[in-house]
Tab-separated table of C-alpha atoms in Angstrom:
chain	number	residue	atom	x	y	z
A	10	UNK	CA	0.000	0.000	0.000
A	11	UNK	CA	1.244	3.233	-0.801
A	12	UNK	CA	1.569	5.586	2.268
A	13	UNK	CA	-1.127	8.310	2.510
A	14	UNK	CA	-4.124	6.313	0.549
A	15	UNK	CA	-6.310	3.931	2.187
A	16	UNK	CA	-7.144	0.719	1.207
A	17	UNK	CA	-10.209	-1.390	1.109
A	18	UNK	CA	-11.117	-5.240	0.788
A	19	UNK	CA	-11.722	-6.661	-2.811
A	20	UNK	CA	-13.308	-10.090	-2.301
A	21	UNK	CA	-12.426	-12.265	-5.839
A	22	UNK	CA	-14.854	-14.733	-6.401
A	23	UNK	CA	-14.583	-17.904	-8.516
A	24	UNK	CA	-18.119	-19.245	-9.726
A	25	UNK	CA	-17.035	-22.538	-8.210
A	26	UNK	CA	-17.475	-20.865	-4.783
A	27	UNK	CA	-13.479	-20.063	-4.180
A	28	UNK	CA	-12.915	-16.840	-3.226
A	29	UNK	CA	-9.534	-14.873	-2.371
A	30	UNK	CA	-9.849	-11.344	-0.499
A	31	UNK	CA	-6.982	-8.803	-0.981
A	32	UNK	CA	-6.045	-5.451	0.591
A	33	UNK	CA	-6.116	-2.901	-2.409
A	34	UNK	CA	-4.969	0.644	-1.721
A	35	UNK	CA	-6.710	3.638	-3.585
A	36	UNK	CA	-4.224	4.521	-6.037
A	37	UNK	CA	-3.419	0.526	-6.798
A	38	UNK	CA	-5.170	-1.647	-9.803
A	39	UNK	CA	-6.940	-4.654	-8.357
A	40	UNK	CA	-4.353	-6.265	-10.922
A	41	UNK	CA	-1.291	-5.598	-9.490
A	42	UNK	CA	-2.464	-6.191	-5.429
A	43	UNK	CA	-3.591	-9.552	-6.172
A	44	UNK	CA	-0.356	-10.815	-8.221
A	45	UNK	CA	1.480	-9.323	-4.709
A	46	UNK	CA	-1.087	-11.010	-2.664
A	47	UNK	CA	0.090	-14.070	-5.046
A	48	UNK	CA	-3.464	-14.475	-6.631
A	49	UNK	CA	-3.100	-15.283	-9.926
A	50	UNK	CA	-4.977	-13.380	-12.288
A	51	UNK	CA	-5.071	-13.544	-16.138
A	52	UNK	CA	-3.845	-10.323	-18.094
A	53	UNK	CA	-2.761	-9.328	-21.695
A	54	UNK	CA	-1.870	-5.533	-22.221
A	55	UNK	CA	-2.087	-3.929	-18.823
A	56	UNK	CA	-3.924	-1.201	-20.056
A	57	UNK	CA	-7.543	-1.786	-20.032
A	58	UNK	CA	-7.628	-2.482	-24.095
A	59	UNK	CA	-7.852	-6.705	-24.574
A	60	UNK	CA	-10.471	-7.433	-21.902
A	61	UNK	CA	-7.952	-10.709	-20.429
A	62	UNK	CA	-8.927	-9.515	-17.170
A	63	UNK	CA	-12.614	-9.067	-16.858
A	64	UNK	CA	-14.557	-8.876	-13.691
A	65	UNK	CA	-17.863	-8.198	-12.849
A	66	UNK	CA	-18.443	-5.630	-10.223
A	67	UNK	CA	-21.059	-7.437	-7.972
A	68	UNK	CA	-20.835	-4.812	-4.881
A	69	UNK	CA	-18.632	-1.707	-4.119
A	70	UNK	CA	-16.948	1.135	-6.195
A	71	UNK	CA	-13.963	1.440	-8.364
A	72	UNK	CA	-12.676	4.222	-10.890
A	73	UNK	CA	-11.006	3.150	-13.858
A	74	UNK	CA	-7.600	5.251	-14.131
A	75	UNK	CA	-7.879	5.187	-18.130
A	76	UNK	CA	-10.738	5.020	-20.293
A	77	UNK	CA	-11.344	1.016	-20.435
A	78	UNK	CA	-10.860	0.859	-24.335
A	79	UNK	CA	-11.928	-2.771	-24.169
A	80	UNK	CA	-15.250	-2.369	-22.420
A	81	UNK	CA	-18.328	-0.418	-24.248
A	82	UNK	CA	-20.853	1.917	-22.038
A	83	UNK	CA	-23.043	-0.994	-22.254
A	84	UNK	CA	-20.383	-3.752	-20.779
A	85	UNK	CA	-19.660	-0.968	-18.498
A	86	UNK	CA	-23.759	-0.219	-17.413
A	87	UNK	CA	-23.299	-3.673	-16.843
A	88	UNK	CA	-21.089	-3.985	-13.802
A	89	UNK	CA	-17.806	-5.205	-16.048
A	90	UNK	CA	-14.367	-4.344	-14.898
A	91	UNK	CA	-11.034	-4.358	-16.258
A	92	UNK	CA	-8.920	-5.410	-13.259
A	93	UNK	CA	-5.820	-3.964	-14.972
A	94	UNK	CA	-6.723	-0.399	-14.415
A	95	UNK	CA	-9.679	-0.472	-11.827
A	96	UNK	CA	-8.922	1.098	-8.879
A	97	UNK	CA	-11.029	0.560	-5.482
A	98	UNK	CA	-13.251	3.699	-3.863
A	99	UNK	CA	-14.796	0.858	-1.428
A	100	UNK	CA	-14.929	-2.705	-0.270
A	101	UNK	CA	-16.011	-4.557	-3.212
A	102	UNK	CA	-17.039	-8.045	-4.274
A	103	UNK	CA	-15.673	-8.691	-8.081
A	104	UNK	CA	-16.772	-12.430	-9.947
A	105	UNK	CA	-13.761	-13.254	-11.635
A	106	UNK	CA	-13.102	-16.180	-14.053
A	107	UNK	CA	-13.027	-17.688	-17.567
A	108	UNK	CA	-16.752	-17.737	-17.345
A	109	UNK	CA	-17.156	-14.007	-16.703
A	110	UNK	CA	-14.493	-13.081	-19.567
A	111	UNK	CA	-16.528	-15.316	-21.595
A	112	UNK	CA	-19.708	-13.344	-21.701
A	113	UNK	CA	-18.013	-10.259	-22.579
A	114	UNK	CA	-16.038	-11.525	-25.454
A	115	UNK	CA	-16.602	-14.911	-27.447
A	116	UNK	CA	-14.144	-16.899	-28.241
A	117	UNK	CA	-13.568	-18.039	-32.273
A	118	UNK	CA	-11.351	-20.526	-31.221
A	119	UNK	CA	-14.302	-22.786	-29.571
């Protein structure tokens, strides 16, 4: 945690009921404090344009520190997150997973 910000909870939640909680300061992605936590997390470009690491904001507040390229208003209306530049405001509860990447963006190579 960076001195002088204050950090909240982010519960990560696994639709097969695991779930790994993480101490997130305000001026942190979710991305980076779970790989310190040593939660892995899938990512591609770090900067919120391939969608690799969805979420799906199920309670709390974040701020994305860039324009999430890879999510439209709609995905966005729609509680999705891109860990790799969302930012906590509160304790939050974020579905993470294959499954929730999945209904974002399909995959051709199914």
């Amino acid at each position: 945690m960076t001195s002088g910000s204050s950090a909240h909870d982010v519960a990560l939640e696994w639709p097969d009921g695991h779930e790994e909680r993480v101490s997130v300061a305000e001026d942190e992605p979710i991305l980076s404090a779970a790989e310190h936590a040593g939660v892995a997390l899938p990512f591609g470009c770090r900067t919120g344009a391939c969608a690799t690491c969805t979420g799906k904001l199920l309670d709390g507040r974040i701020e994305h520190t860039r324009p999430p390229r890879a999510l439209k208003q709609r995905h966005r209306d729609a509680g999705y997150v891109l860990l790799c530049i969302a930012e906590p405001r509160s304790d939050c509860r974020i579905a993470v997973g294959a499954d929730i990447q999945a209904e974002l963006v399909s995959n051709p190579w199914r």
